[in-house]
CSV table of C-alpha atoms in Angstrom, one decimal:
chain,number,residue,atom,x,y,z
A,1,UNK,CA,32.8,-0.3,23.4
A,2,UNK,CA,29.7,-1.4,21.6
A,3,UNK,CA,28.8,0.2,18.3
A,4,UNK,CA,25.2,0.7,17.1
A,5,UNK,CA,24.3,-0.2,13.6
A,6,UNK,CA,21.2,1.3,12.1
A,7,UNK,CA,19.0,-1.3,10.6
A,8,UNK,CA,17.9,-0.4,7.0
A,9,UNK,CA,15.3,-1.9,4.7
A,10,UNK,CA,14.0,-1.3,1.2
A,11,UNK,CA,10.4,-2.4,0.4
A,12,UNK,CA,9.0,-2.6,-3.1
A,13,UNK,CA,5.2,-2.6,-2.8
A,14,UNK,CA,2.2,-2.8,-5.0
A,15,UNK,CA,-1.3,-4.1,-4.7
A,16,UNK,CA,-0.3,-7.8,-5.1
A,17,UNK,CA,2.9,-8.1,-3.1
A,18,UNK,CA,5.8,-6.5,-1.2
A,19,UNK,CA,9.4,-7.5,-1.5
A,20,UNK,CA,11.7,-6.7,1.5
A,21,UNK,CA,15.4,-6.2,1.1
A,22,UNK,CA,17.6,-5.5,4.1
A,23,UNK,CA,20.8,-3.4,3.8
A,24,UNK,CA,23.4,-4.7,6.2
A,25,UNK,CA,27.2,-4.5,6.4
A,26,UNK,CA,27.3,-2.6,3.1
A,27,UNK,CA,25.2,-5.2,1.1
A,28,UNK,CA,21.5,-5.5,0.2
A,29,UNK,CA,20.1,-8.9,0.9
A,30,UNK,CA,16.7,-10.2,-0.2
A,31,UNK,CA,14.6,-11.1,2.8
A,32,UNK,CA,11.1,-12.2,1.6
A,33,UNK,CA,8.1,-11.6,-0.6
A,34,UNK,CA,4.8,-11.0,1.2
A,35,UNK,CA,1.5,-11.5,-0.8
A,36,UNK,CA,-1.2,-8.9,-0.2
A,37,UNK,CA,-4.4,-10.8,-0.8
A,38,UNK,CA,-5.9,-7.3,-1.4
A,39,UNK,CA,-7.7,-8.5,-4.4
A,40,UNK,CA,-10.0,-11.0,-2.8
A,41,UNK,CA,-11.6,-11.8,-6.1
A,42,UNK,CA,-8.3,-13.4,-7.3
A,43,UNK,CA,-7.9,-10.9,-10.2
A,44,UNK,CA,-4.4,-9.8,-10.9
A,45,UNK,CA,-5.3,-6.1,-11.3
A,46,UNK,CA,-7.9,-3.8,-9.8
A,47,UNK,CA,-11.2,-3.5,-11.6
A,48,UNK,CA,-11.1,0.3,-12.0
A,49,UNK,CA,-14.7,0.4,-13.2
A,50,UNK,CA,-15.9,-0.5,-9.7
A,51,UNK,CA,-13.7,1.9,-7.7
A,52,UNK,CA,-15.4,4.6,-5.7
A,53,UNK,CA,-14.6,7.0,-3.0
A,54,UNK,CA,-15.2,5.7,0.5
A,55,UNK,CA,-15.0,6.9,4.1
A,56,UNK,CA,-11.9,5.3,5.6
A,57,UNK,CA,-11.6,3.8,9.0
A,58,UNK,CA,-9.7,5.4,11.9
A,59,UNK,CA,-6.7,3.2,11.1
A,60,UNK,CA,-6.5,4.5,7.5
A,61,UNK,CA,-7.5,8.1,8.1
A,62,UNK,CA,-4.4,9.3,6.2
A,63,UNK,CA,-5.8,7.7,3.0
A,64,UNK,CA,-9.1,9.7,2.8
A,65,UNK,CA,-8.0,11.3,-0.5
A,66,UNK,CA,-7.2,8.0,-2.1
A,67,UNK,CA,-9.5,5.8,-4.0
A,68,UNK,CA,-10.0,2.1,-3.5
A,69,UNK,CA,-12.8,-0.5,-3.9
A,70,UNK,CA,-14.7,-0.9,-0.6
A,71,UNK,CA,-14.5,-4.7,-1.0
A,72,UNK,CA,-10.7,-4.5,-0.9
A,73,UNK,CA,-10.4,-2.3,2.2
A,74,UNK,CA,-10.3,-5.1,4.9
A,75,UNK,CA,-7.5,-6.9,3.0
A,76,UNK,CA,-5.6,-3.7,2.5
A,77,UNK,CA,-5.7,-3.1,6.3
A,78,UNK,CA,-4.4,-6.6,6.9
A,79,UNK,CA,-1.7,-6.2,4.3
A,80,UNK,CA,-0.5,-3.0,5.9
A,81,UNK,CA,-0.6,-4.4,9.4
A,82,UNK,CA,1.5,-7.4,8.3
A,83,UNK,CA,4.1,-5.1,6.7
A,84,UNK,CA,4.2,-2.7,9.7
A,85,UNK,CA,5.0,-5.7,11.9
A,86,UNK,CA,7.8,-6.8,9.6
A,87,UNK,CA,9.4,-3.4,9.4
A,88,UNK,CA,9.2,-2.2,13.1
A,89,UNK,CA,12.7,-3.3,13.9
A,90,UNK,CA,14.2,-1.1,11.1
A,91,UNK,CA,15.2,2.5,11.6
A,92,UNK,CA,15.6,3.5,8.0
A,93,UNK,CA,13.0,2.5,5.5
A,94,UNK,CA,12.8,3.1,1.7
A,95,UNK,CA,9.4,2.5,0.1
A,96,UNK,CA,9.4,1.9,-3.6
A,97,UNK,CA,6.7,1.0,-6.1
A,98,UNK,CA,4.3,2.0,-8.8
A,99,UNK,CA,0.8,3.4,-8.2
A,100,UNK,CA,-0.8,4.6,-5.0
A,101,UNK,CA,-0.3,1.6,-2.7
A,102,UNK,CA,3.2,2.8,-1.7
A,103,UNK,CA,1.9,6.2,-0.9
A,104,UNK,CA,-1.0,4.8,1.1
A,105,UNK,CA,1.5,2.6,3.1
A,106,UNK,CA,3.8,5.6,3.6
A,107,UNK,CA,0.9,7.6,5.0
A,108,UNK,CA,0.0,4.7,7.2
A,109,UNK,CA,3.5,4.6,8.7
A,110,UNK,CA,3.5,8.3,9.3
A,111,UNK,CA,0.4,7.9,11.4
A,112,UNK,CA,1.8,5.0,13.4
A,113,UNK,CA,3.4,6.2,16.7
A,114,UNK,CA,5.8,3.3,16.6
A,115,UNK,CA,7.4,4.8,13.4
A,116,UNK,CA,7.8,8.3,14.8
A,117,UNK,CA,11.5,9.4,14.5
A,118,UNK,CA,12.4,6.8,11.9
A,119,UNK,CA,13.7,7.8,8.5
A,120,UNK,CA,11.1,6.9,5.9
A,121,UNK,CA,11.6,7.8,2.2
A,122,UNK,CA,9.2,7.0,-0.7
A,123,UNK,CA,10.0,6.9,-4.4
A,124,UNK,CA,7.9,6.1,-7.4
A,125,UNK,CA,9.5,3.2,-9.2
A,126,UNK,CA,8.1,0.7,-11.6
A,127,UNK,CA,8.8,-3.0,-11.7
A,128,UNK,CA,12.2,-4.4,-10.9
A,129,UNK,CA,13.7,-7.8,-11.1
A,130,UNK,CA,15.0,-9.1,-7.8
A,131,UNK,CA,18.6,-8.4,-8.9
A,132,UNK,CA,17.7,-4.8,-10.0
A,133,UNK,CA,15.9,-4.2,-6.7
A,134,UNK,CA,18.9,-5.4,-4.7
A,135,UNK,CA,21.2,-3.2,-6.7
A,136,UNK,CA,18.9,-0.1,-6.3
A,137,UNK,CA,18.7,-0.6,-2.5
A,138,UNK,CA,22.4,-1.1,-2.3
A,139,UNK,CA,23.0,2.2,-4.2
A,140,UNK,CA,20.5,4.1,-2.1
A,141,UNK,CA,21.9,3.1,1.3
A,142,UNK,CA,25.6,3.0,0.4
A,143,UNK,CA,27.3,6.2,1.5
């Protein structure tokens, strides 16, 4: 008799990168870091003086209440698409991070038909070291 194991992943995400940690066989394992390239002007933080409300595209309709620089929107869409492709094989997803990018990504997943029926949780968490992140994911998914 074959047993089915639910694939679980934690993702810590902000405007510059996402760190993916898989939880498998009772242990969290670091998978990879994905750079965002959202900030196409190579700044390490958003220039909040240039942020304005914009009309979002169909793909990001769940983000209408959010604020983001119009020059960064195409890179944000590419970033979210890359992350959705990486996470599609997981059934349980924990999204962590500071700021609004984690919430925007969560809204993006909720609108994607491929993610319907999956368990998706989101938590506001600041910066972690890789070791702290692995421990947090381990604690979250361990019964």
